[in-house]
Amino acid sequence: FCPNLHRNRLRVGTCKWQDKPASAKVHGYHGITLSPIAPTSACLHCIQERQSLFKPPVTVYDKYQSLSHRVHTYTPLSKSQASDQQLFHTTKKDMDSLVQHLHDPNSISYISQEAAAAIDELLMGPLGFSVDQLMELAGLSVASAIFEAYPVQANNRVLVICGPGNNGGDGLVAARHLHHFGYSLSVCYPKRTDKPLYHGLVTQLESLSIPFLLEDELPSILSSFDVVVDAIFGFSFRGQPRPPFDALIQKLVGLPNVVSVDIPSGWHVEEGDINGIGLHPDMLVSLTAPKLCARKFKGLHHFLGGRFVPPLIAEKFGLKLPPYPGTSQCVWIGKLPSIDVGSLRENYVGAVLLEEHLNADPFSQFKEWFEDAVAMGLPEPNAMTLATANKEGHPSARMVLLKGYDEHGFVWYTNYGSRKALELASNPWASIVFFWERLHRQARITGCVEKVSSEESDEYFHSRPRESQIGALVSAQSTVIAGRHVLDQAYEDLQSRYADKSIIIPRPDHWGGFRLQPEAFEFWQGRESRLHDRLTYTKEMAVDKSNWVIHRLAP
Ligand SMILES: NC(=O)C1=CN([C@@H]2O[C@H](COP(=O)(O)OP(=O)(O)OC[C@H]3O[C@@H](n4cnc5c(N)ncnc54)[C@H](OP(=O)(O)O)[C@@H]3O)[C@@H](O)[C@H]2O)[C@@H](O)CC1
Ligand SMILES: [K+]
């Protein structure tokens, strides 16, 4: 489950390697633990699809490789999916440590104001760093963390408020990176620092046509921003905020989606919001190591950034910090959220389905949508729910894979002794549903089902991998068996019987295809405020029964 709380659809199923159901938990943005360790292909697909949310790298332990020190990712199911993989190698030690930190935030060090200043001095003295170098990395961390927590499509307008010191400098750098990440930026920088580094940062932003707003303009327009970055004060802040920042900070109190850089501005660096009327941001990006006040942070997202701490500093200050996964510039160190299933909801925005967009022929319409799903690289676009019912009308549903479609119908293959096949034998009516989640689309098709010809089944059976052919022979689908060993033994026996690859494995009589011949289609396009587009094709009411009639249904 993702801290965003609305992206919870992690599919789980039966573990491929162990005879137990697989459960999957997503911890924050960075850690995904799958239990047992080897996930199903369904889990993998889902994770793969959600990578943009989970901050690459997504590392999945492979049962066979987790014993070695270096673990790695999974093999995607198709080459086209492989091309957009962003998977990195992470050591098992790092991954375990990351997961431990997510379970126990107290295992991370929180540092005092004095330690923060001392680390700063060490870095920029004997350790050879320059301030602009560290600021660049800090600002990049902030921008990366915002990109994860507030995706650019839904949170485009960002305001960065910069203070007079280096915290403000981090804000200027973050603004530049956020601009390049696709956000629309505005900056407010009321008390500019007269140093070449800051002049340079301002010039860079001006050259990107990023507007600089006056602090007097802010109050009336603050609510027009999706995200407001508080880069006013960092670890050198002392006392009470002086003008103009005192009023400015008060304007941010209660505003949604405030992201504080290093410290919520106005907070005591060690004690937090001592007056009780201060800023309570939704997100905090601690830099180098969280300051003591970060223990009081209650917002949704806590990230650590500033990936430059050399071991010498970590040892000298006894810092316990989580590892950064892969090439990441930030790491999520928030507390695991509790999950309120009732609050999980997706807002469907984007496409529109109007009558004039539809093909007159529903098969062509299906083809168009199916090709969109393939072009989007959706995992298993051909996965569909198949609902059948027995002759008493008791329903059952399961996922199956579409293996062909044309104007004659929709084809899948299965065991003719399975529950669905037995139900279809007594009641040939069935319904199939495709859910292409990223497109916010569903296609529902209802009709009568019949078996495909044995020639068609033969042809498909022999196109399958040899292992799957043997699997079809082994499994008396939907019957009760004494244990996994029954299948393993039968599989082994058949493997040796067909070890000679020149022997053609005969298709068993109990295995073959079904074709659903549609009587009705519904194309569903998710829309805002649950006012979805639903357009149906039916034949019953057509004067000429060969024509399809289109109706719009209320959502
Ligand atoms: N190695 C690291 O850790 C790295 C640290 N980095 C970043 O640097 C930050 C620390 O920067 P910093 O030292 O420049 O101090 P910062 O907090 O920005 O503010 C100082 C300014 O605020 C002012 N000011 C103070 N109190 C005030 C008040 N009550 N009311 C009004 N003004 C007040 C003060 O003015 P003064 O009091 O001196 O007149 C001065 O102008 C750190 O948090 C992190 O973000 C990264 O860039 C890279 C790596
Ligand atoms: K700040």
Coordinates of C-alpha atoms in Angstrom, one line a residue, residues 135 160-175 187-189 193 198 201 205 230-234 261:
M135 CA 23.5 23.0 -2.3
V160 CA 9.1 28.0 -3.7
I161 CA 9.7 30.6 -0.9
C162 CA 13.3 31.2 -0.2
G163 CA 14.9 32.6 2.9
P164 CA 18.2 34.5 3.3
G165 CA 20.6 31.6 4.0
N166 CA 21.6 28.3 2.5
N167 CA 18.2 26.8 3.1
G168 CA 16.9 29.5 0.7
G169 CA 19.7 28.5 -1.7
D170 CA 18.5 24.9 -1.6
G171 CA 15.1 26.2 -2.6
L172 CA 16.5 28.1 -5.6
V173 CA 18.3 24.9 -6.8
A174 CA 15.1 22.8 -6.2
A175 CA 13.1 25.3 -8.2
V187 CA 9.6 31.8 -6.7
C188 CA 9.4 34.3 -3.8
Y189 CA 12.8 35.5 -2.6
T193 CA 21.9 37.3 -0.5
Y198 CA 23.0 33.3 -5.2
L201 CA 21.1 30.7 -9.0
L205 CA 15.9 30.8 -12.8
D230 CA 9.2 26.3 2.5
A231 CA 12.9 27.0 2.0
I232 CA 13.0 29.9 4.4
F233 CA 15.1 28.7 7.4
G234 CA 17.2 25.7 8.0
V261 CA 13.3 21.9 3.4

